[in-house]
C-alpha atoms as a PDB file:
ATOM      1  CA  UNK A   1     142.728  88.932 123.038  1.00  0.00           C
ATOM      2  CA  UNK A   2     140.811  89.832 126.525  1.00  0.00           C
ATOM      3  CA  UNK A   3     141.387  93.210 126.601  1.00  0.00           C
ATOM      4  CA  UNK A   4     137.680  93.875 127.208  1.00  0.00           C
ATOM      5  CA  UNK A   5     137.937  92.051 130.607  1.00  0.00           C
ATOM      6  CA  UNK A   6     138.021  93.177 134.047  1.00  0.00           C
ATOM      7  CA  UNK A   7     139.749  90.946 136.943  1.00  0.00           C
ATOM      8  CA  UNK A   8     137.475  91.275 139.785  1.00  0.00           C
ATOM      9  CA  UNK A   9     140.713  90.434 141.771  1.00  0.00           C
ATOM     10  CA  UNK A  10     142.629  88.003 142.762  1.00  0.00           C
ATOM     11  CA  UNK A  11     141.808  84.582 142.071  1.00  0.00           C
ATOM     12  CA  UNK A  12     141.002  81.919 145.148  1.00  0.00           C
ATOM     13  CA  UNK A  13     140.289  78.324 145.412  1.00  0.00           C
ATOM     14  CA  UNK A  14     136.418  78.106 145.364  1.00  0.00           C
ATOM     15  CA  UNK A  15     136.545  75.271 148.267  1.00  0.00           C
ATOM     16  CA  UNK A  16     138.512  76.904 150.897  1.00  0.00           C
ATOM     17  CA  UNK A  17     139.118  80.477 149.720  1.00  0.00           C
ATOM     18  CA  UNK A  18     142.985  79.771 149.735  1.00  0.00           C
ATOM     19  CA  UNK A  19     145.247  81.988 147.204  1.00  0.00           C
ATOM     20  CA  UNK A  20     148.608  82.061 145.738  1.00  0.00           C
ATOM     21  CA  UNK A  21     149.002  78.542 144.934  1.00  0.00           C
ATOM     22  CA  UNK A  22     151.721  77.118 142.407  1.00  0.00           C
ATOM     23  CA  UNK A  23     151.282  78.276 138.871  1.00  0.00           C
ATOM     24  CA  UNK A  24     150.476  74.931 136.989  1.00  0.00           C
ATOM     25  CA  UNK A  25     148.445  76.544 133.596  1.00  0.00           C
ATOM     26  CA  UNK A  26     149.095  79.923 131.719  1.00  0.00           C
ATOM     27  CA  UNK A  27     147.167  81.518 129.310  1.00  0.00           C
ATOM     28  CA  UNK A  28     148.578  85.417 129.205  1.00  0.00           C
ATOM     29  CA  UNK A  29     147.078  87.654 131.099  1.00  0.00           C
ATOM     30  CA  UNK A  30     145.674  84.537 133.283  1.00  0.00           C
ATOM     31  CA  UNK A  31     147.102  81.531 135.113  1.00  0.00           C
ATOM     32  CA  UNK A  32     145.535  78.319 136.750  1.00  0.00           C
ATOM     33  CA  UNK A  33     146.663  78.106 140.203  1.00  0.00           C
ATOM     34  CA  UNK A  34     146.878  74.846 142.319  1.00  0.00           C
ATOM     35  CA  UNK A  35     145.325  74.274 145.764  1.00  0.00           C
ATOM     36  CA  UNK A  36     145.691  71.051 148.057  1.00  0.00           C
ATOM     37  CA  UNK A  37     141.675  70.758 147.464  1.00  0.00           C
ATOM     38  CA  UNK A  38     142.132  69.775 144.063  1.00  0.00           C
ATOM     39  CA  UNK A  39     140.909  72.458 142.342  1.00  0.00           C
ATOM     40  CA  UNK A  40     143.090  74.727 139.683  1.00  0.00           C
ATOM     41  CA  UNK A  41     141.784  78.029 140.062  1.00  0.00           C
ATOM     42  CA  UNK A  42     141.512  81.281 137.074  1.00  0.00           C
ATOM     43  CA  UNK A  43     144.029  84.620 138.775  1.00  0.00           C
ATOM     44  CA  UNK A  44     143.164  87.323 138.586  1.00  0.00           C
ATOM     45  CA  UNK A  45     139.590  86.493 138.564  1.00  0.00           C
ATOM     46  CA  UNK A  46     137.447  88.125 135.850  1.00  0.00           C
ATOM     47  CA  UNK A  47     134.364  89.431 136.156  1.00  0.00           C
ATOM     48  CA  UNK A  48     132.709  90.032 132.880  1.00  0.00           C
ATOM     49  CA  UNK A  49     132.729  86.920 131.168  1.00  0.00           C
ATOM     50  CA  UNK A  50     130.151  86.138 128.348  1.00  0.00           C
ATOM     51  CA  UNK A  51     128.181  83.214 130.009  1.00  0.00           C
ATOM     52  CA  UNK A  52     127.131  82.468 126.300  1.00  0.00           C
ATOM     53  CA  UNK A  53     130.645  82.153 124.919  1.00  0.00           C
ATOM     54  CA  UNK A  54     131.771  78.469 124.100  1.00  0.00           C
ATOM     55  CA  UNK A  55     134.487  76.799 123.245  1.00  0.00           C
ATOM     56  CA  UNK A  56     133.527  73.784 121.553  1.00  0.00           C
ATOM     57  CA  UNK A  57     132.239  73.087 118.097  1.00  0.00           C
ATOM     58  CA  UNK A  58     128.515  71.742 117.920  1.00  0.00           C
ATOM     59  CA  UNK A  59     130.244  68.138 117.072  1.00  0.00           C
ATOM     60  CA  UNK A  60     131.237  68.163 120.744  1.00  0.00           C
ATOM     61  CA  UNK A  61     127.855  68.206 121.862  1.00  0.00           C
ATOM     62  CA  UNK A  62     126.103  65.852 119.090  1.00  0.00           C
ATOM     63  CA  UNK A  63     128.189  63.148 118.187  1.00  0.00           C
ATOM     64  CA  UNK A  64     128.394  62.167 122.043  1.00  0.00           C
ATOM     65  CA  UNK A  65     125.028  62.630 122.389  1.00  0.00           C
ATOM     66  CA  UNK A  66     123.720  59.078 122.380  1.00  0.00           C
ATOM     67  CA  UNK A  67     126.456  58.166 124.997  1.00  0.00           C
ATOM     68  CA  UNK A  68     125.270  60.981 127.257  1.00  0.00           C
ATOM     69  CA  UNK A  69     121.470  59.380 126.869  1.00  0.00           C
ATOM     70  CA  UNK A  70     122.173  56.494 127.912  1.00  0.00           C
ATOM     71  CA  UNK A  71     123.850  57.157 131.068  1.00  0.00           C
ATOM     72  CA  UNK A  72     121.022  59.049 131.671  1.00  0.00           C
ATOM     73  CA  UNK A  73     118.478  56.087 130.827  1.00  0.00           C
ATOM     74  CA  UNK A  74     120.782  54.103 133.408  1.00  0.00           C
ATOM     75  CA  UNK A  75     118.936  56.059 135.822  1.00  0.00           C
ATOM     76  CA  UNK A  76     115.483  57.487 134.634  1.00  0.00           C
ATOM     77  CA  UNK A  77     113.646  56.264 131.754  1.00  0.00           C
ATOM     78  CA  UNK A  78     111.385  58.046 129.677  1.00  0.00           C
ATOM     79  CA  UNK A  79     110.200  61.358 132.487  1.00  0.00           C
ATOM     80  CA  UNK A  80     111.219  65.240 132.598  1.00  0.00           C
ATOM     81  CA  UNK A  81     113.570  66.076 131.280  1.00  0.00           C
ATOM     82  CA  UNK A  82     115.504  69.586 132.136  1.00  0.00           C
ATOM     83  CA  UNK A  83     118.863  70.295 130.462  1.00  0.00           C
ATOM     84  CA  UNK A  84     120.498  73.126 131.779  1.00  0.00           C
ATOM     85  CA  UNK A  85     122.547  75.255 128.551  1.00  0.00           C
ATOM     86  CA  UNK A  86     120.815  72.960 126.064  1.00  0.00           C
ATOM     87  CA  UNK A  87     122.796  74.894 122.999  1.00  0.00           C
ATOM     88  CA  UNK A  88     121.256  73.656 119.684  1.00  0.00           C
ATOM     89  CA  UNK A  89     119.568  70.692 121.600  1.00  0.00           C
ATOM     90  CA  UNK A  90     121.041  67.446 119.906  1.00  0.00           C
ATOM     91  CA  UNK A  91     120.289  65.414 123.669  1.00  0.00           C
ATOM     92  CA  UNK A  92     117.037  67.150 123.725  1.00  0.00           C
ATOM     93  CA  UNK A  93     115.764  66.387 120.468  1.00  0.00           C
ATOM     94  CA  UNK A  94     117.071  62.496 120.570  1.00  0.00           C
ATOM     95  CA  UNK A  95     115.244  62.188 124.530  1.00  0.00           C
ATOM     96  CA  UNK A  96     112.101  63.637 122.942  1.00  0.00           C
ATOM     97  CA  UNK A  97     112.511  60.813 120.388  1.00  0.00           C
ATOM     98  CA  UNK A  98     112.840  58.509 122.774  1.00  0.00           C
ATOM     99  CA  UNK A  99     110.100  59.850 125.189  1.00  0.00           C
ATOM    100  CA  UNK A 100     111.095  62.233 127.249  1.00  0.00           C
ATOM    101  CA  UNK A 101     109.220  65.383 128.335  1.00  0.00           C
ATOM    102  CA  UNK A 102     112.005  67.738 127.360  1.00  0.00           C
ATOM    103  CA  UNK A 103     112.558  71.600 128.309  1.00  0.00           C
ATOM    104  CA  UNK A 104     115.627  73.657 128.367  1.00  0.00           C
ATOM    105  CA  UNK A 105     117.449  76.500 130.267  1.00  0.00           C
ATOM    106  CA  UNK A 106     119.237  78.442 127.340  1.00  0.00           C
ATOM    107  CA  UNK A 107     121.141  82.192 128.033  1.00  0.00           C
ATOM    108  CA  UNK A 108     121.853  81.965 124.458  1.00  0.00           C
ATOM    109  CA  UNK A 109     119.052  84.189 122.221  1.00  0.00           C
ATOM    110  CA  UNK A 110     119.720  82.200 119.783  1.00  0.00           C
ATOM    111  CA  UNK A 111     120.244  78.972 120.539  1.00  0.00           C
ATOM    112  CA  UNK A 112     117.062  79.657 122.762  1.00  0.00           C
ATOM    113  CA  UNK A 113     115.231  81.316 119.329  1.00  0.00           C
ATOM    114  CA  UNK A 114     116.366  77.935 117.938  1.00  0.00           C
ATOM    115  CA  UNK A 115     114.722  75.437 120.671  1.00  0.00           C
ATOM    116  CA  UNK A 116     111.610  77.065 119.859  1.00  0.00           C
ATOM    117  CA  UNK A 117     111.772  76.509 116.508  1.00  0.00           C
ATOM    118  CA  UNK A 118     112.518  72.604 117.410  1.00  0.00           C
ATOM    119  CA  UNK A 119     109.188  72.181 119.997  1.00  0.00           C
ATOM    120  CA  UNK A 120     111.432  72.773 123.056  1.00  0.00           C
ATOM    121  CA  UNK A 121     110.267  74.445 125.381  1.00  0.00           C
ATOM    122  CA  UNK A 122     112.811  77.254 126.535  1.00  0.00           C
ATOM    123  CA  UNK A 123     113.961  79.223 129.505  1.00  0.00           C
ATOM    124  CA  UNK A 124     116.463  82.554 127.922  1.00  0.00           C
ATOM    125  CA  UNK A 125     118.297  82.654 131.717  1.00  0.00           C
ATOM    126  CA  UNK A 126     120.994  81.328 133.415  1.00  0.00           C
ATOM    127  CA  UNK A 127     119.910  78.610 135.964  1.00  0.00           C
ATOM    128  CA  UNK A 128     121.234  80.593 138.957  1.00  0.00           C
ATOM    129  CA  UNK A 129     118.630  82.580 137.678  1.00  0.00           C
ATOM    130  CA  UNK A 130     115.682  80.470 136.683  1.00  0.00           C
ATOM    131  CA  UNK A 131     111.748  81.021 137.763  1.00  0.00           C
ATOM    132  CA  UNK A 132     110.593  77.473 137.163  1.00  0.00           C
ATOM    133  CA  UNK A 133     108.938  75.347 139.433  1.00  0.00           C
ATOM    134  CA  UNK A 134     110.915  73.816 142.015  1.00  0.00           C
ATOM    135  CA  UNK A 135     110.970  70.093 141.824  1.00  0.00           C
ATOM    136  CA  UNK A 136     109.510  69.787 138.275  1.00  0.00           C
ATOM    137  CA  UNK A 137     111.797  68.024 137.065  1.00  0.00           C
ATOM    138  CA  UNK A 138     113.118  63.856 137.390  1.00  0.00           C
ATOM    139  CA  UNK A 139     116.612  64.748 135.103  1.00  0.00           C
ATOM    140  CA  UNK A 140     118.159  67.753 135.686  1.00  0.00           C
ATOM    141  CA  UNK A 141     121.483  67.465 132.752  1.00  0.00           C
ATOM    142  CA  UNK A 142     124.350  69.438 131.725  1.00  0.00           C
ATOM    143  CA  UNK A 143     127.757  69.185 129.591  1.00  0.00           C
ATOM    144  CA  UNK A 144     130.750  70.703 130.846  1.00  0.00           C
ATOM    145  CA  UNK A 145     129.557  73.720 132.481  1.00  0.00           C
ATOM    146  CA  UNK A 146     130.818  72.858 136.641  1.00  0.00           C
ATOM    147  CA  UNK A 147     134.542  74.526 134.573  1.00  0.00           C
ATOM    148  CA  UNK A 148     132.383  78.182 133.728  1.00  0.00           C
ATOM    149  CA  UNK A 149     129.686  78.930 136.726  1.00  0.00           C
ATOM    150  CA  UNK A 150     130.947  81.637 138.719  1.00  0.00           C
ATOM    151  CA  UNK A 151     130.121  79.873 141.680  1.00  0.00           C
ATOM    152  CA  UNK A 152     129.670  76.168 140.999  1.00  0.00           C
ATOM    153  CA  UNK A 153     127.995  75.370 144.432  1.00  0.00           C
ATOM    154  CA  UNK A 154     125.438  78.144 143.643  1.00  0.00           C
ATOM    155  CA  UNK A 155     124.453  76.840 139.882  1.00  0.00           C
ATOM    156  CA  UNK A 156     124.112  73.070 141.486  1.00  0.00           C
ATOM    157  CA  UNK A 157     122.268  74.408 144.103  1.00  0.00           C
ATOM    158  CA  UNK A 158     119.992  75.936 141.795  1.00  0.00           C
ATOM    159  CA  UNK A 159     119.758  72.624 139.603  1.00  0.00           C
ATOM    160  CA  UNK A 160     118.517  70.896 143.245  1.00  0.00           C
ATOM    161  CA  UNK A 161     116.033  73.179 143.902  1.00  0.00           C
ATOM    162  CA  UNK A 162     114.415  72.103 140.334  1.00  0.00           C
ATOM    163  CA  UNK A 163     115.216  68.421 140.782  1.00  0.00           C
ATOM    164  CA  UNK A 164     112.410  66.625 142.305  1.00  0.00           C
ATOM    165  CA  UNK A 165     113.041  64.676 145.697  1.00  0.00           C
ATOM    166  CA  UNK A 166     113.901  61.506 143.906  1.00  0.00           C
ATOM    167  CA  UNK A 167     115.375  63.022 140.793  1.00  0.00           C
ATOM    168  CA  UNK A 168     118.623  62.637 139.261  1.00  0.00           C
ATOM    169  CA  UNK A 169     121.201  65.499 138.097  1.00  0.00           C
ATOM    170  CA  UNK A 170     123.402  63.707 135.556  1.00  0.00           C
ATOM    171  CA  UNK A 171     126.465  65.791 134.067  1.00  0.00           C
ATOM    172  CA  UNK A 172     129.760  65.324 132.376  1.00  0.00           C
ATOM    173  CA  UNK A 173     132.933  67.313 133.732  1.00  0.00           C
ATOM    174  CA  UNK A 174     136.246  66.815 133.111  1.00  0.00           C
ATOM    175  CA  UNK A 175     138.692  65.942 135.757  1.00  0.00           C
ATOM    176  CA  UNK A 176     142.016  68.392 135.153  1.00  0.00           C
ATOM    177  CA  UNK A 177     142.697  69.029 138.481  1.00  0.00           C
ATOM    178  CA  UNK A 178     144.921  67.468 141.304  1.00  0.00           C
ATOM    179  CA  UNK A 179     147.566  66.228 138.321  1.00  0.00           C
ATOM    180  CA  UNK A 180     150.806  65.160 138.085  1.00  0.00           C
ATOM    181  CA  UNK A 181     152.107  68.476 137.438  1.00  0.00           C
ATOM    182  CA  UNK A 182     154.411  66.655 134.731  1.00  0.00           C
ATOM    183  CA  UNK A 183     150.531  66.552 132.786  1.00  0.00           C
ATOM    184  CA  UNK A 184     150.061  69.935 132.728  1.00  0.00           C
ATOM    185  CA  UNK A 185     152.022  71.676 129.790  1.00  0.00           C
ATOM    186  CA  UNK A 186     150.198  68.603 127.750  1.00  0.00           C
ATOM    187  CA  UNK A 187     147.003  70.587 128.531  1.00  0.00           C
ATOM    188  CA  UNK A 188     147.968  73.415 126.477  1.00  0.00           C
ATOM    189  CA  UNK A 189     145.714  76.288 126.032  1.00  0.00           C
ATOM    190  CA  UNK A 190     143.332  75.863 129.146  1.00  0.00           C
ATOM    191  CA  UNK A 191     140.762  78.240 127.637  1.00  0.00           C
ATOM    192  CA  UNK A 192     140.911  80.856 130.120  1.00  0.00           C
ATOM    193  CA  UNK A 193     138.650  83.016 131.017  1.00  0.00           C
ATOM    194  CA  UNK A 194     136.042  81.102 130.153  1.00  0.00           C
ATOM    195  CA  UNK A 195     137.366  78.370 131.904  1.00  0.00           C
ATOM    196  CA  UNK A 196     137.060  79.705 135.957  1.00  0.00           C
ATOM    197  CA  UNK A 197     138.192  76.308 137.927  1.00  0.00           C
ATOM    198  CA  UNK A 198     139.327  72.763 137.013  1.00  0.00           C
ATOM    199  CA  UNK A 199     138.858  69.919 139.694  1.00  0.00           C
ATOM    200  CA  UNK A 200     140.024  66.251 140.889  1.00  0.00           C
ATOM    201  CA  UNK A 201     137.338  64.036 141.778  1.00  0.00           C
ATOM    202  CA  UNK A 202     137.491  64.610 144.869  1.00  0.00           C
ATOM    203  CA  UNK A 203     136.954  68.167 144.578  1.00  0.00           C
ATOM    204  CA  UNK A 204     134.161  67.407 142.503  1.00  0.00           C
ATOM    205  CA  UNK A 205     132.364  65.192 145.000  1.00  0.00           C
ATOM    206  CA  UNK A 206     133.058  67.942 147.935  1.00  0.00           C
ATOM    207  CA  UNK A 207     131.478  70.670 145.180  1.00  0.00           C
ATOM    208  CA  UNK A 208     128.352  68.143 144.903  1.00  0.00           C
ATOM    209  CA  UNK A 209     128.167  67.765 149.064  1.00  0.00           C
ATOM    210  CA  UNK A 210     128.222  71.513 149.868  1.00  0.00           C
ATOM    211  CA  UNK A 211     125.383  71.846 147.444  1.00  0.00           C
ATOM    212  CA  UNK A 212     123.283  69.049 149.078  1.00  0.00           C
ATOM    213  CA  UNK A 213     123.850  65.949 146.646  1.00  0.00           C
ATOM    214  CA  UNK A 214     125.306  63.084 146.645  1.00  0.00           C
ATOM    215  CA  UNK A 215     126.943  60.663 143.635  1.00  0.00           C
ATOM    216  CA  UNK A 216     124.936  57.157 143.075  1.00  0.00           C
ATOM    217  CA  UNK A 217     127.138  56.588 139.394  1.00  0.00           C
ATOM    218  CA  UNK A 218     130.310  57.533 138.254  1.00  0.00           C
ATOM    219  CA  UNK A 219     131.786  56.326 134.965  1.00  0.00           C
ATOM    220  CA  UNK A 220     135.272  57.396 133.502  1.00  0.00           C
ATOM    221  CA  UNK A 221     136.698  58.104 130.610  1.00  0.00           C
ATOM    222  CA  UNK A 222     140.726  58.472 130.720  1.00  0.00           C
ATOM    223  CA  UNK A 223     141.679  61.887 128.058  1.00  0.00           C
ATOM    224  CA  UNK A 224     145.635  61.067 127.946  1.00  0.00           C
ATOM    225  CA  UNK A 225     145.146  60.440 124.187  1.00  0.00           C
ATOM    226  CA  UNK A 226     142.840  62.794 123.945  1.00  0.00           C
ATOM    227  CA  UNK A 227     144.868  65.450 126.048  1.00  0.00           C
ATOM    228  CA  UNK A 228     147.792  64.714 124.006  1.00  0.00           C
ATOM    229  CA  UNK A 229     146.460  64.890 120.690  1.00  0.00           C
ATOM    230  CA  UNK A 230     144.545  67.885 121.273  1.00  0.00           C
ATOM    231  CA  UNK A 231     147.600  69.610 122.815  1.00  0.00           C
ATOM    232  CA  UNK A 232     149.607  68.573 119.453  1.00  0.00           C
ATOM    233  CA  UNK A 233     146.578  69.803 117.448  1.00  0.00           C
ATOM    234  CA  UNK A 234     146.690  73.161 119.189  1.00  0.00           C
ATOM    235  CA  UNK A 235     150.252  73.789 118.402  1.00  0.00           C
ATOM    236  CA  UNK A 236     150.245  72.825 114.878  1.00  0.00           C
ATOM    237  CA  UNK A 237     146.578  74.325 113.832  1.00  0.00           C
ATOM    238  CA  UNK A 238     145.614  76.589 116.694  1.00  0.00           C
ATOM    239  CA  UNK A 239     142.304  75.939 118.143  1.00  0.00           C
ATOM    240  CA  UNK A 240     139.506  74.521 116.187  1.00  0.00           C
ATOM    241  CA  UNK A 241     136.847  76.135 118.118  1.00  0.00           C
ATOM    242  CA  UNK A 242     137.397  79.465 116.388  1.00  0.00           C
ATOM    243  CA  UNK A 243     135.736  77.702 113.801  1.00  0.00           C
ATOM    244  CA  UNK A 244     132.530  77.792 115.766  1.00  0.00           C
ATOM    245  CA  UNK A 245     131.489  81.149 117.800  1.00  0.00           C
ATOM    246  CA  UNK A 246     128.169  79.315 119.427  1.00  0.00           C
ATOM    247  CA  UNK A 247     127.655  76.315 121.745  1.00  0.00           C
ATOM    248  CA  UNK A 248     126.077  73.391 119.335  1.00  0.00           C
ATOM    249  CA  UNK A 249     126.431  75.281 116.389  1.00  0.00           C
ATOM    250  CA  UNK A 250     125.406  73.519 113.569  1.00  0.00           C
ATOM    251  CA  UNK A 251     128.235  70.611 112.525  1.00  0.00           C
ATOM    252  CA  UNK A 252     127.097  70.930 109.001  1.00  0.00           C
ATOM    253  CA  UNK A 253     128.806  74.439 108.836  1.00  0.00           C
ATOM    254  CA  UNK A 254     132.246  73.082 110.533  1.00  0.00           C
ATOM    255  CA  UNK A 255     134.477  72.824 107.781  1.00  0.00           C
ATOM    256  CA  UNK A 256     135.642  68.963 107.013  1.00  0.00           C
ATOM    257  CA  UNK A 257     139.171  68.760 108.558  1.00  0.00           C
ATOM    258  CA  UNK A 258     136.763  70.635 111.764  1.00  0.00           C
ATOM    259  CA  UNK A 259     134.917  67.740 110.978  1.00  0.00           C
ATOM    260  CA  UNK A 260     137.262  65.039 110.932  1.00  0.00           C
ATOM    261  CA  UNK A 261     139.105  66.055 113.543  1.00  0.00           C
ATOM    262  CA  UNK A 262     136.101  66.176 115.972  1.00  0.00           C
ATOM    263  CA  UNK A 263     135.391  62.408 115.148  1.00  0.00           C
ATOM    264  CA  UNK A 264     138.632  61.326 115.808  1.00  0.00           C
ATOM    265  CA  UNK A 265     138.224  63.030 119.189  1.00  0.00           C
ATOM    266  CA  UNK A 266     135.335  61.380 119.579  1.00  0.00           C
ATOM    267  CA  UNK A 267     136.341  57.879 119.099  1.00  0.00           C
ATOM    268  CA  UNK A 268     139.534  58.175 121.633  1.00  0.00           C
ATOM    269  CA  UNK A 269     137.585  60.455 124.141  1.00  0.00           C
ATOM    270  CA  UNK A 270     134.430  58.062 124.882  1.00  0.00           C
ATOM    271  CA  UNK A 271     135.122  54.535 123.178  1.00  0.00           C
ATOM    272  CA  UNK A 272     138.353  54.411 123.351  1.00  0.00           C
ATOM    273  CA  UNK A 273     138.596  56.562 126.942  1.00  0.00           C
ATOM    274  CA  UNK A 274     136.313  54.200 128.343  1.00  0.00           C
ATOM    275  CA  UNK A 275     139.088  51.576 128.210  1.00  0.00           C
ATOM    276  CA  UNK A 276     142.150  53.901 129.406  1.00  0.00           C
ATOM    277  CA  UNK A 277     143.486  53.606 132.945  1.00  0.00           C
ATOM    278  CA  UNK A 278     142.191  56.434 134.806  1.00  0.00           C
ATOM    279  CA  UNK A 279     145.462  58.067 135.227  1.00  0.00           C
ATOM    280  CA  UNK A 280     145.840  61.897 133.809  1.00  0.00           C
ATOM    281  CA  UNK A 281     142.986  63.633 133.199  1.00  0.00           C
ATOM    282  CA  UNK A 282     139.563  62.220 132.890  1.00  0.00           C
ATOM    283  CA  UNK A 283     136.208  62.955 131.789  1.00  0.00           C
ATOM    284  CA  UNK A 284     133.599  61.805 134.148  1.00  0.00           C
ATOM    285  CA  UNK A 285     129.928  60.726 133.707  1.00  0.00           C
ATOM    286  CA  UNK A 286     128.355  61.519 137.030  1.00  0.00           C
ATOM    287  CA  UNK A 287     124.678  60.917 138.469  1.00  0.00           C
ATOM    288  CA  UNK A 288     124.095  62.374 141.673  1.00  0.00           C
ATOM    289  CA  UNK A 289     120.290  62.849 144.154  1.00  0.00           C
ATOM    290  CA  UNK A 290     119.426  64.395 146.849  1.00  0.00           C
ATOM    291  CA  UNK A 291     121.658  63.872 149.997  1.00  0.00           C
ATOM    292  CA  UNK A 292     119.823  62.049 152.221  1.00  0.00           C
END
């Protein structure tokens, strides 16, 4: 399946450079690799990933999208808005309703073509990348994308520089590293390559320090259902995102057991997860400012 891609070399924990750790996820020709910082890292390391390429259906990103809105509210109300890999802009589109100054960071032609189309305005780069104004922002947002940067300190770095002094970064990541190695064959297929490190929390907190920021809200969601059922899913149907070659891609062309399944997902990820013990793997919520 990745026979276009080239390992750069060997893969290394992106927090203390460490290699060789135990095997604890395998997706042929890759495996995750623990370190004592928490963090499962990709070996070998690619190098030619499509920054573009997702793995999730556009349900993913729209039927949470109220949810992800109001943790940001918790923290800004109606200013500017950045979101950084806005896809087919569900968040976007629902802040603008609610009256945000919205703009987006998009690598994605088009998904970027797309924001246009909506009123959004549109950056086609990746944020490591981006020309715009330093501190232009009061929101700086992304979903799930601490997993993909190449270098994760860089990218929130980068998201910093655009945040203004008092502004808030706000960002959902999953928490799949520092497990109970008796968690990870429920993991199943950890979508490598795309997929370039996994953390604990507090990996992710030490990722959000070296980049200058610091967390002021943190709320969890415990996966264990989720993990399990998706696992299950995986083995019986393969993966549903095959079903869906672009991030956000429009719901209304997922196919109804897509569909279904995606809801169901939904409901024990976020309502349901909200009330799990945080044992396992989590998703997190996180709002985080300027380290002071």
């Amino acid at each position: 399946m990745y026979e276009s891609v080239v390992a750069a070399g060997p893969g290394a924990c992106i927090l203390c450079g460490s290699s060789g750790g135990a095997i604890v996820l395998r997706e042929p020709p890759f495996v995750g690799r623990e370190c004592d910082c928490g963090v499962v890292y990709i070996d070998p390391m690619p190098s030619n990933v499509d920054p573009t390429h997702d793995l999730h259906v556009g349900d993913y990103y729209q039927m949470p999208a109220r949810m992800r809105l109001d943790w940001i509210r918790k923290f800004r109300g109606p200013c500017r808005l950045l979101e950084v890999g806005a896809g087919a802009g569900h968040l976007l589109a629902m802040a603008r309703t609610a009256g945000y100054d919205v703009a987006a960071i998009e690598p994605d032609a088009a998904c970027a073509r797309h924001l246009r189309e909506l009123g959004i305005p549109v950056e086609p780069s990746l944020v490591e990348d981006s020309t715009l104004p330093a501190g232009a922002y009061d929101v700086v947002f992304h979903v799930d994308l601490l997993s993909h940067f190449p270098d994760p300190v860089r990218a929130l770095e980068a998201m910093a520089r655009l945040a203004a002094p008092d502004a808030t970064v706000c960002f959902e990541v999953g928490v799949f590293g520092g497990l109970n190695h008796a968690w990870y064959p429920w993991i199943g297929r950890p979508g490598f390559p795309e997929h370039l490190w996994f953390y604990s929390e507090p990996a992710i907190r030490t990722v959000l320090a070296r980049a200058g920021l610091e967390p002021v809200g943190i709320r969890r969601f415990g996966l264990f259902p989720s993990t399990i059922v998706s696992s299950l899913g995986k083995r019986l149907f393969g993966t549903v995102a095959s079903e869906s070659a672009q991030r956000g891609g429009d719901a209304g062309h997922t196919s109804g057991w897509v569909h279904a399944y995606e809801r169901f997902q939904y409901l024990i990820r976020y309502p349901i997860g909200a009330w799990v013990p945080g044992w396992g793997p989590r998703a997190l919520f996180v709002a985080a400012r300027h380290a002071r």
